[in-house]
mmCIF file of C-alpha atoms (C1' of nucleotides) in Angstrom:
data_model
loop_
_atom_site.group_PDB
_atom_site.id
_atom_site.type_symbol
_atom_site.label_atom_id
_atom_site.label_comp_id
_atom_site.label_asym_id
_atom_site.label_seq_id
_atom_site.Cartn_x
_atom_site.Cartn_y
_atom_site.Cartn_z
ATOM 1 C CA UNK I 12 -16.774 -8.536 3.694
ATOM 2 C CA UNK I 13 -13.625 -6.623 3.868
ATOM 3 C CA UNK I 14 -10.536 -7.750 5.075
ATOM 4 C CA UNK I 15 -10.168 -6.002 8.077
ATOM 5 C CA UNK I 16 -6.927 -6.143 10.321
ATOM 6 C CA UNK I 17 -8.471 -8.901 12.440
ATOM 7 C CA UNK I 18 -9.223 -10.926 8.958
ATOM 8 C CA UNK I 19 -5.985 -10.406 7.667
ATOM 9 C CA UNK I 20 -4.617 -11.284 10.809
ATOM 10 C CA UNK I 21 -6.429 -14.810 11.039
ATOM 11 C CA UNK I 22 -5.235 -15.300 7.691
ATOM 12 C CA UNK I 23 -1.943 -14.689 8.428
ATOM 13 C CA UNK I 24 -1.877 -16.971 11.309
ATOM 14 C CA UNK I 25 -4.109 -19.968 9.611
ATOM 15 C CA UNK I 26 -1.655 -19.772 6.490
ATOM 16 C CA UNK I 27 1.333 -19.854 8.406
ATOM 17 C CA UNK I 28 -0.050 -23.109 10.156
ATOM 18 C CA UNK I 29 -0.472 -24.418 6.679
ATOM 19 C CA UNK I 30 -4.628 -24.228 6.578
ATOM 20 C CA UNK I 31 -5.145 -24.471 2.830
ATOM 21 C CA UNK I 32 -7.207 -21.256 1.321
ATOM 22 C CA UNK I 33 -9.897 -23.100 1.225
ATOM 23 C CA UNK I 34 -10.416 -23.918 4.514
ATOM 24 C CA UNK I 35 -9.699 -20.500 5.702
ATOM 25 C CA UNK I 36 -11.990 -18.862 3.616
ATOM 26 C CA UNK I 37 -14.505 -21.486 5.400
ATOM 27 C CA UNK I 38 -13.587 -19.724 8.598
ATOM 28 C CA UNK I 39 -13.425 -16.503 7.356
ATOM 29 C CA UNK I 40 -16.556 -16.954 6.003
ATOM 30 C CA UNK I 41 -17.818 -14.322 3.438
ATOM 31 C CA UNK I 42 -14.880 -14.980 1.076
ATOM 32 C CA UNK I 43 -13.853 -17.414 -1.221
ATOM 33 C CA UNK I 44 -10.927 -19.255 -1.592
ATOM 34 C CA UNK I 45 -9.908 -17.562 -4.436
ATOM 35 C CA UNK I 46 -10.442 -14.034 -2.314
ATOM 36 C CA UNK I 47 -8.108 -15.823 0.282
ATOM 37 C CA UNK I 48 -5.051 -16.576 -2.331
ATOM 38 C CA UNK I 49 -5.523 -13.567 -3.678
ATOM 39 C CA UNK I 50 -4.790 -11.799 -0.188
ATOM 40 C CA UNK I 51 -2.489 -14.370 0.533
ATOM 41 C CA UNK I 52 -0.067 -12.950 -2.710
ATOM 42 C CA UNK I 53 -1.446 -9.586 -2.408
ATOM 43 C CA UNK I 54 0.370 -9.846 1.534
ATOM 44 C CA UNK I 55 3.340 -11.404 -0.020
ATOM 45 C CA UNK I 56 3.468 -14.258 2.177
ATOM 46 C CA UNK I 57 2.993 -17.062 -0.688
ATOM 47 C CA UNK I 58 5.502 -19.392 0.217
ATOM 48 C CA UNK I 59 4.558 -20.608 3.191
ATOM 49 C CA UNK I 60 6.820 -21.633 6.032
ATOM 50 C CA UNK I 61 6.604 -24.030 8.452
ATOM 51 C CA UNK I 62 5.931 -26.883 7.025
ATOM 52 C CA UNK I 63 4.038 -28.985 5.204
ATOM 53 C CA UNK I 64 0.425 -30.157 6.467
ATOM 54 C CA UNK I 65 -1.838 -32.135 4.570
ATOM 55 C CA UNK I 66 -1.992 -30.244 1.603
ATOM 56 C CA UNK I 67 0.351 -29.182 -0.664
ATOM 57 C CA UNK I 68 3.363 -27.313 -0.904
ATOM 58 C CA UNK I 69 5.259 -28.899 -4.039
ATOM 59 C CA UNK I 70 7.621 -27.035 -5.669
ATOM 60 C CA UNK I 71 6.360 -26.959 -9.286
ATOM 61 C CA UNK I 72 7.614 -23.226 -10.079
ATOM 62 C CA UNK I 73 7.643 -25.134 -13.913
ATOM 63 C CA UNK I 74 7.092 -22.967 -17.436
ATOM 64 C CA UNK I 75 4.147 -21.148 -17.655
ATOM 65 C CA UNK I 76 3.901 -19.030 -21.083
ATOM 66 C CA UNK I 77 4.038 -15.381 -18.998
ATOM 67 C CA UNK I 78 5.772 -12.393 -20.518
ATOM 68 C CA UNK I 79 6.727 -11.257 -17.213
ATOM 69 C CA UNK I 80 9.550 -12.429 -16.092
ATOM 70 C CA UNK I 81 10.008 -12.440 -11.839
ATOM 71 C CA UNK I 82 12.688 -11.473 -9.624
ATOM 72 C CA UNK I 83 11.669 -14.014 -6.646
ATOM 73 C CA UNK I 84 14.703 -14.436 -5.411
ATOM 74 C CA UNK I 85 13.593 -16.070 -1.551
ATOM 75 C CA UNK I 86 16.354 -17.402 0.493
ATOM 76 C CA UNK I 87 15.478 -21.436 0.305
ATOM 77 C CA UNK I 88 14.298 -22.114 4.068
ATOM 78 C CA UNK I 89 15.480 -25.652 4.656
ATOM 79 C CA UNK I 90 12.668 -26.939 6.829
ATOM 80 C CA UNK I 91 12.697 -30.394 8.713
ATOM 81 C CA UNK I 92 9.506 -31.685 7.678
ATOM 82 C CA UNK I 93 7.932 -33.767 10.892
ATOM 83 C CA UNK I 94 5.990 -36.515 10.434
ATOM 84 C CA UNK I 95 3.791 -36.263 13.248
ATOM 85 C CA UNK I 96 -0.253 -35.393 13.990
ATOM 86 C CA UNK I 97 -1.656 -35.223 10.455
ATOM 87 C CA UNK I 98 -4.926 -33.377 11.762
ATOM 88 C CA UNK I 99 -3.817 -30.085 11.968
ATOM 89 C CA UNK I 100 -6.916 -29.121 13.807
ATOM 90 C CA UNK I 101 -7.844 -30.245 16.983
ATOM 91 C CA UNK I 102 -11.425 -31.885 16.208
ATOM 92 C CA UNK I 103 -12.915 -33.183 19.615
ATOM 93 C CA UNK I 104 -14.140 -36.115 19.259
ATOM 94 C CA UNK I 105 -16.397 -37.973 21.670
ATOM 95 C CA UNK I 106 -14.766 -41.508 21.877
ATOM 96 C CA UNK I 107 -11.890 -42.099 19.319
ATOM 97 C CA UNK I 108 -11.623 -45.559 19.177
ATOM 98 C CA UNK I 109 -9.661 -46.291 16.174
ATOM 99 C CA UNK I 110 -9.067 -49.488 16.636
ATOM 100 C CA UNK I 111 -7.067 -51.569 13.485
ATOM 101 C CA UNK I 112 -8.967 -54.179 12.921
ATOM 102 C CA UNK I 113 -6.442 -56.930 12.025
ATOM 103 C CA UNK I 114 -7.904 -60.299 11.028
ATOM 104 C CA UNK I 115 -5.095 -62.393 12.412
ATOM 105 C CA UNK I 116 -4.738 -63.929 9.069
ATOM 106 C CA UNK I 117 -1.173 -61.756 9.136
ATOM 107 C CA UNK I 118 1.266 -61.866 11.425
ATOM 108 C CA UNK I 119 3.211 -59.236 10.821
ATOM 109 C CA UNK I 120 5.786 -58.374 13.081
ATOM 110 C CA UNK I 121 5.348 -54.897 13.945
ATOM 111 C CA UNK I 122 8.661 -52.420 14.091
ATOM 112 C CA UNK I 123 8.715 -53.429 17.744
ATOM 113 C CA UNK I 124 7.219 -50.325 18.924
ATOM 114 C CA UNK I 125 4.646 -48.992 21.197
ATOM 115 C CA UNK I 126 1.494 -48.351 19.501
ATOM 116 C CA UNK I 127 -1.054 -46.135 20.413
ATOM 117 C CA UNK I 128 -3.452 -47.856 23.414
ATOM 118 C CA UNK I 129 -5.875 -49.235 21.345
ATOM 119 C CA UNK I 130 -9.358 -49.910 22.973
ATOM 120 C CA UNK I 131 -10.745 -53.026 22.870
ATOM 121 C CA UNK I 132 -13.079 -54.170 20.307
ATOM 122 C CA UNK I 133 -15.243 -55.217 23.016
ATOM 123 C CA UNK I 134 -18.281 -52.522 23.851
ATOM 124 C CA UNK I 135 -18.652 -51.852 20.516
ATOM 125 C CA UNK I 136 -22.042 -53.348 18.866
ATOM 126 C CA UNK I 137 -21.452 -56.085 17.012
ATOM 127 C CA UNK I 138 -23.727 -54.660 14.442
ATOM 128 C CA UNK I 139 -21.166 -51.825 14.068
ATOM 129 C CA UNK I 140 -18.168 -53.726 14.228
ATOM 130 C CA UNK I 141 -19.516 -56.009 11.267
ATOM 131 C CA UNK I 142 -20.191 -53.321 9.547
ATOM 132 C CA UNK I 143 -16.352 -51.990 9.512
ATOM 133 C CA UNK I 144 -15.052 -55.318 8.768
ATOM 134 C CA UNK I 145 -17.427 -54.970 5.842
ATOM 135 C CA UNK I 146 -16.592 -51.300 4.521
ATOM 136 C CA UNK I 147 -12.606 -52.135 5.250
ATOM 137 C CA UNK I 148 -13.236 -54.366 2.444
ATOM 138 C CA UNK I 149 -14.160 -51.444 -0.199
ATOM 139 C CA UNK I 150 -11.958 -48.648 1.345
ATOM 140 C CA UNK I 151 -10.217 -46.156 -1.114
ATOM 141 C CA UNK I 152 -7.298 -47.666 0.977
ATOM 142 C CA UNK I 153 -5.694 -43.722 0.994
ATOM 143 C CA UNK I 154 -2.265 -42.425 1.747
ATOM 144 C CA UNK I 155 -1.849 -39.959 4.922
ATOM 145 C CA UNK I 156 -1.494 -37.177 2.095
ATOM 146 C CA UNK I 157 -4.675 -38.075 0.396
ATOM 147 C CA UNK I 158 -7.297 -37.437 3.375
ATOM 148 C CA UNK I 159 -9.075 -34.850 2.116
ATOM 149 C CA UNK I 160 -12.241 -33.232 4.845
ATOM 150 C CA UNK I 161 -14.079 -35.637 3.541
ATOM 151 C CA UNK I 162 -12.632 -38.803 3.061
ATOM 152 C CA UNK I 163 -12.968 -41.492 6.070
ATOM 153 C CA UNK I 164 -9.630 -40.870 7.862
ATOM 154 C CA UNK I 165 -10.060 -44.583 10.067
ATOM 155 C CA UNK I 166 -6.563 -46.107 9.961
ATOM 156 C CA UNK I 167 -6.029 -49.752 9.051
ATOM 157 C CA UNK I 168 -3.744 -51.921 10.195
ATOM 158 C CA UNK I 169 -0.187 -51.517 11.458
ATOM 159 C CA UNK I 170 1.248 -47.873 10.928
ATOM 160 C CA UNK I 171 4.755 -49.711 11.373
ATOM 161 C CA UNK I 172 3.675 -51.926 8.396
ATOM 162 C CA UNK I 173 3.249 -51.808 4.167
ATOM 163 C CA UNK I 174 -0.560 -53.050 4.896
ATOM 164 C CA UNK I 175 -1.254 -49.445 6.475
ATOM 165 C CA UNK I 176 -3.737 -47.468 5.248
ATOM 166 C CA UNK I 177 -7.090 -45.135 6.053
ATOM 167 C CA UNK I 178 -10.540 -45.769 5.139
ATOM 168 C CA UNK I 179 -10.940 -42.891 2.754
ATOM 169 C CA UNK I 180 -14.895 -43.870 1.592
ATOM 170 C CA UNK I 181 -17.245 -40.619 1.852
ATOM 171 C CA UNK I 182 -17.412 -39.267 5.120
ATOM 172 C CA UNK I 183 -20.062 -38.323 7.262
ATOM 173 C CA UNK I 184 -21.194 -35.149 7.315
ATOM 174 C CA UNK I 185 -19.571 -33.147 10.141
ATOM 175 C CA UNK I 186 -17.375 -36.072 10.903
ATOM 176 C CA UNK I 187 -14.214 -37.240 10.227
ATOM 177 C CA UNK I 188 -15.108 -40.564 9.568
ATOM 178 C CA UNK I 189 -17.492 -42.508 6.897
ATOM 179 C CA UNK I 190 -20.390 -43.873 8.396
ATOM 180 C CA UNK I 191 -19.303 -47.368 9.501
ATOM 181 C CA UNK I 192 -16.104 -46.294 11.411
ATOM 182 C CA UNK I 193 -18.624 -43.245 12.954
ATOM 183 C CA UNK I 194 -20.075 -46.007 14.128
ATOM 184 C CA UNK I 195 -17.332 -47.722 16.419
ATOM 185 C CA UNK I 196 -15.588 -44.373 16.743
ATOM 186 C CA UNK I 197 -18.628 -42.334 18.572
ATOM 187 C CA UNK I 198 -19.702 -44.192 21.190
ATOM 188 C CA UNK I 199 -22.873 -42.993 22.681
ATOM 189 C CA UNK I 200 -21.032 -42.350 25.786
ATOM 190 C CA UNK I 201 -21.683 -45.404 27.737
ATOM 191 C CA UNK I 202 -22.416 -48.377 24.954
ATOM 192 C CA UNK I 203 -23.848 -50.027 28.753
ATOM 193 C CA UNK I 204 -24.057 -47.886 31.434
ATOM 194 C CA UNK I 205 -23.233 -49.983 34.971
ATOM 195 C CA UNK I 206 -26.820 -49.979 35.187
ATOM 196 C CA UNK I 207 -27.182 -49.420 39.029
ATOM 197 C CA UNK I 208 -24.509 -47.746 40.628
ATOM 198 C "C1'" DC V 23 -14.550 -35.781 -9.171
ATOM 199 C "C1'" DC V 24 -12.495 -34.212 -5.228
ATOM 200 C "C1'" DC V 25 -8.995 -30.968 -4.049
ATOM 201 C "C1'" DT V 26 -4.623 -27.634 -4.066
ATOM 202 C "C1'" DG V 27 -2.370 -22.971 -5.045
ATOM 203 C "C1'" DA V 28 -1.136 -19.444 -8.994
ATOM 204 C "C1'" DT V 29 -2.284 -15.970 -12.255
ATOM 205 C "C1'" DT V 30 -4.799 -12.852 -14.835
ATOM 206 C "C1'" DC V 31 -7.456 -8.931 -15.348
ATOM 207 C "C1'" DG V 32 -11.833 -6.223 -15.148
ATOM 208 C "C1'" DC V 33 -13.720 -3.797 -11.616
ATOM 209 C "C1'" DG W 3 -6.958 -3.663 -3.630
ATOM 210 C "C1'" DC W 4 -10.141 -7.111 -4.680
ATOM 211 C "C1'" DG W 5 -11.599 -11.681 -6.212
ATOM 212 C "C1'" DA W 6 -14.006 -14.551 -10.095
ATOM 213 C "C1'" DA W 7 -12.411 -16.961 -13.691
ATOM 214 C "C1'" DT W 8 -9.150 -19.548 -15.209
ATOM 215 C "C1'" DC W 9 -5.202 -22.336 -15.203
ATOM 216 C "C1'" DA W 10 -2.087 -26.106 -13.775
ATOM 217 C "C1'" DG W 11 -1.614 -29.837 -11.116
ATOM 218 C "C1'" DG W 12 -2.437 -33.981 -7.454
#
DNA sequence: CCCTGATTCGC
DNA sequence: GCGAATCAGG
Protein backbone atom coordinates (compact mmCIF):
# COMPACT_ATOMS: atom_id res chain seq x y z
CA UNK A 1 0.00 0.00 0.00
CA UNK A 2 1.01 3.47 -0.75
CA UNK A 3 -0.15 6.38 0.80
CA UNK A 4 -2.13 7.87 -1.66
CA UNK A 5 -3.81 11.42 -1.29
CA UNK A 6 -7.03 9.80 -0.08
CA UNK A 7 -4.78 7.77 2.68
CA UNK A 8 -2.99 10.63 3.69
CA UNK A 9 -6.02 12.46 3.81
CA UNK A 10 -7.87 9.95 6.27
CA UNK A 11 -4.88 10.15 8.24
CA UNK A 12 -4.89 13.57 8.49
CA UNK A 13 -8.41 13.77 9.53
CA UNK A 14 -8.35 10.53 12.06
CA UNK A 15 -5.13 12.14 13.74
CA UNK A 16 -6.53 15.39 14.10
CA UNK A 17 -9.59 13.71 15.93
CA UNK A 18 -7.02 12.17 18.15
CA UNK A 19 -7.37 8.28 16.71
CA UNK A 20 -4.13 6.85 18.05
CA UNK A 21 -1.74 5.33 15.08
CA UNK A 22 -2.73 2.33 15.89
CA UNK A 23 -6.11 2.43 15.31
CA UNK A 24 -5.72 4.22 12.11
CA UNK A 25 -3.46 1.96 10.66
CA UNK A 26 -6.45 -0.61 11.57
CA UNK A 27 -8.53 1.44 9.19
CA UNK A 28 -6.09 2.08 6.83
CA UNK A 29 -5.44 -1.29 6.70
CA UNK A 30 -2.22 -2.45 4.87
CA UNK A 31 0.03 -0.41 7.20
CA UNK A 32 1.27 -0.59 10.47
CA UNK A 33 1.24 1.63 13.15
CA UNK A 34 4.63 2.32 12.96
CA UNK A 35 4.05 3.18 8.94
CA UNK A 36 1.27 5.56 10.36
CA UNK A 37 3.73 7.63 12.90
CA UNK A 38 6.09 7.60 10.56
CA UNK A 39 3.73 9.55 8.02
CA UNK A 40 2.33 11.26 10.77
CA UNK A 41 6.15 13.11 11.40
CA UNK A 42 7.05 12.70 7.89
CA UNK A 43 3.60 15.28 7.33
CA UNK A 44 4.76 17.33 10.18
CA UNK A 45 1.64 17.28 11.98
CA UNK A 46 3.06 15.46 15.30
CA UNK A 47 1.62 17.47 17.84
CA UNK A 48 -1.69 17.00 17.59
CA UNK A 49 -4.39 19.55 18.23
CA UNK A 50 -7.58 19.34 19.44
CA UNK A 51 -7.51 17.67 22.24
CA UNK A 52 -6.94 14.95 24.12
CA UNK A 53 -9.01 11.57 23.58
CA UNK A 54 -8.37 8.50 25.27
CA UNK A 55 -4.94 8.11 24.57
CA UNK A 56 -2.16 10.03 25.16
CA UNK A 57 -0.81 13.26 24.55
CA UNK A 58 1.64 13.91 27.63
CA UNK A 59 4.16 16.20 27.30
CA UNK A 60 7.32 14.17 28.08
CA UNK A 61 9.69 16.07 25.46
CA UNK A 62 12.41 14.72 28.48
CA UNK A 63 16.40 13.89 27.61
CA UNK A 64 16.96 11.51 25.15
CA UNK A 65 20.89 10.98 24.39
CA UNK A 66 20.48 12.49 20.49
CA UNK A 67 23.27 14.49 18.92
CA UNK A 68 20.85 16.45 17.08
CA UNK A 69 19.72 19.08 18.62
CA UNK A 70 15.91 20.53 17.30
CA UNK A 71 14.63 23.81 16.53
CA UNK A 72 10.78 22.94 17.42
CA UNK A 73 9.87 25.99 18.32
CA UNK A 74 5.57 25.47 18.08
CA UNK A 75 3.53 28.22 19.42
CA UNK A 76 1.98 26.37 22.77
CA UNK A 77 -1.86 26.00 21.70
CA UNK A 78 -3.66 26.38 24.99
CA UNK A 79 -6.50 23.95 24.49
CA UNK A 80 -9.59 23.58 26.90
CA UNK A 81 -9.57 20.02 27.38
CA UNK A 82 -13.52 18.80 27.61
CA UNK A 83 -14.46 16.19 29.58
CA UNK A 84 -17.19 14.86 27.69
CA UNK A 85 -18.02 11.45 25.39
CA UNK A 86 -14.92 9.33 26.02
CA UNK A 87 -15.78 7.01 22.90
CA UNK A 88 -14.51 8.91 20.27
CA UNK A 89 -16.18 6.67 17.80
CA UNK A 90 -19.63 6.28 17.40
CA UNK A 91 -20.04 2.33 17.98
CA UNK A 92 -23.84 1.42 17.48
CA UNK A 93 -24.84 -0.53 19.81
CA UNK A 94 -28.06 -2.53 19.90
CA UNK A 95 -29.46 -1.81 23.46
CA UNK A 96 -27.01 0.14 25.78
CA UNK A 97 -28.24 -0.48 28.97
CA UNK A 98 -25.56 0.47 31.28
CA UNK A 99 -27.18 0.36 34.13
CA UNK A 100 -24.91 0.98 37.69
CA UNK A 101 -25.68 -1.58 39.59
CA UNK A 102 -25.65 -0.09 43.13
CA UNK A 103 -26.28 -2.52 45.99
CA UNK A 104 -28.02 -0.06 48.25
CA UNK A 105 -25.56 -0.89 50.87
CA UNK A 106 -24.30 3.00 50.06
CA UNK A 107 -26.11 5.82 50.14
CA UNK A 108 -24.26 8.14 48.64
CA UNK A 109 -25.64 11.31 47.91
CA UNK A 110 -25.09 11.95 44.40
CA UNK A 111 -23.81 15.70 43.21
CA UNK A 112 -27.52 16.38 42.86
CA UNK A 113 -27.54 16.01 39.23
CA UNK A 114 -29.39 14.46 36.45
CA UNK A 115 -27.99 11.25 35.48
CA UNK A 116 -28.26 9.61 32.40
CA UNK A 117 -31.97 7.65 32.12
CA UNK A 118 -30.95 4.54 33.29
CA UNK A 119 -33.14 1.49 32.22
CA UNK A 120 -34.47 -0.60 34.57
CA UNK A 121 -32.90 -3.68 35.73
CA UNK A 122 -36.05 -5.32 35.03
CA UNK A 123 -36.11 -7.32 31.40
CA UNK A 124 -32.86 -8.30 31.84
CA UNK A 125 -32.39 -12.25 32.66
CA UNK A 126 -31.73 -12.80 35.91
CA UNK A 127 -29.12 -15.21 34.82
CA UNK A 128 -27.32 -12.20 33.25
CA UNK A 129 -27.85 -9.80 35.83
CA UNK A 130 -26.24 -12.33 38.44
CA UNK A 131 -23.69 -12.72 36.45
CA UNK A 132 -22.64 -8.80 36.50
CA UNK A 133 -23.14 -8.56 40.11
CA UNK A 134 -20.64 -11.41 40.06
CA UNK A 135 -17.87 -10.05 37.54
CA UNK A 136 -18.36 -6.33 39.29
CA UNK A 137 -16.79 -8.13 42.03
CA UNK A 138 -13.33 -8.92 40.07
CA UNK A 139 -13.34 -5.80 37.76
CA UNK A 140 -9.89 -4.14 36.97
CA UNK A 141 -12.02 -1.27 38.50
CA UNK A 142 -10.25 1.20 35.52
CA UNK A 143 -9.98 4.92 35.20
CA UNK A 144 -11.82 6.67 32.05
CA UNK A 145 -8.10 7.01 30.69
CA UNK A 146 -7.32 3.40 31.06
CA UNK A 147 -10.10 1.80 28.64
CA UNK A 148 -8.14 0.45 26.22
CA UNK A 149 -10.37 -1.48 22.85
CA UNK A 150 -10.38 -4.10 24.84
CA UNK A 151 -11.03 -3.63 28.26
CA UNK A 152 -14.88 -3.88 29.49
CA UNK A 153 -15.84 -0.16 29.38
CA UNK A 154 -19.38 -0.95 31.76
CA UNK A 155 -19.46 1.94 34.25
CA UNK A 156 -20.02 1.34 37.95
CA UNK A 157 -21.64 3.23 40.19
CA UNK A 158 -22.18 6.98 40.52
CA UNK A 159 -20.05 9.09 37.94
CA UNK A 160 -20.75 12.04 40.52
CA UNK A 161 -19.07 9.78 43.17
CA UNK A 162 -15.24 8.40 44.39
CA UNK A 163 -16.88 4.69 44.03
CA UNK A 164 -16.96 5.29 40.08
CA UNK A 165 -15.37 3.15 37.97
CA UNK A 166 -15.59 0.75 34.57
CA UNK A 167 -15.45 -2.86 34.36
CA UNK A 168 -12.18 -3.11 32.51
CA UNK A 169 -12.02 -7.34 32.53
CA UNK A 170 -11.25 -8.70 28.82
CA UNK A 171 -13.69 -7.74 26.45
CA UNK A 172 -15.59 -9.49 24.03
CA UNK A 173 -14.51 -9.77 20.85
CA UNK A 174 -16.07 -7.09 18.62
CA UNK A 175 -17.65 -5.55 21.64
CA UNK A 176 -17.11 -3.03 23.90
CA UNK A 177 -17.96 -4.83 26.78
CA UNK A 178 -16.61 -8.18 28.67
CA UNK A 179 -18.89 -10.88 28.44
CA UNK A 180 -21.15 -10.45 31.49
CA UNK A 181 -22.05 -6.73 30.89
CA UNK A 182 -22.55 -7.98 26.87
CA UNK A 183 -24.90 -9.74 28.44
CA UNK A 184 -27.32 -7.03 30.03
CA UNK A 185 -26.05 -4.50 27.51
CA UNK A 186 -27.28 -6.43 24.12
CA UNK A 187 -30.54 -7.27 24.51
CA UNK A 188 -31.81 -9.60 21.93
CA UNK A 189 -34.14 -6.97 20.87
CA UNK A 190 -37.21 -7.86 22.69
CA UNK A 191 -35.97 -9.94 26.05
CA UNK A 192 -40.26 -10.78 25.74
CA UNK A 193 -41.86 -9.82 22.85
CA UNK A 194 -45.81 -8.71 23.74
CA UNK A 195 -46.45 -12.03 22.53
CA UNK A 196 -49.76 -11.32 20.59
CA UNK A 197 -50.21 -8.02 19.40
C1' DC B 1 1.04 -7.61 29.22
C1' DC B 2 -1.65 -4.36 27.12
C1' DC B 3 -0.98 0.01 24.95
C1' DT B 4 0.92 4.92 23.40
C1' DG B 5 3.96 7.94 20.33
C1' DA B 6 9.12 9.02 18.97
C1' DT B 7 13.32 8.01 16.67
C1' DT B 8 16.60 5.79 14.01
C1' DC B 9 18.30 4.13 9.89
C1' DG B 10 18.65 0.72 6.04
C1' DC B 11 16.18 0.38 2.08
C1' DG C 1 9.84 8.67 1.34
C1' DC C 2 9.01 4.59 3.74
C1' DG C 3 8.38 1.74 7.84
C1' DA C 4 10.45 -2.15 10.96
C1' DA C 5 12.95 -2.09 14.84
C1' DT C 6 13.70 -0.02 18.68
C1' DC C 7 13.08 3.01 22.39
C1' DA C 8 10.67 5.37 26.21
C1' DG C 9 6.82 5.54 28.74
C1' DG C 10 1.73 4.63 30.87
Amino acid sequence: MSWTDERVELLKKMWGEGQSASQIAKELGGVTRNAVIGKVHRLGLSNRAGATPAAETKPKVEAKPKPEPKPKAKPAAPKPVEAAAPAPEPKPEPTPAPVSTMPARKQIIPAGQPLPPQPSTNEISPEALAKVNEVEKKAKKLTLMELTERTCKWPVGDPATDDFWFCGLPVQQGKPYCEAHVGVAFQPMSARRDRRR
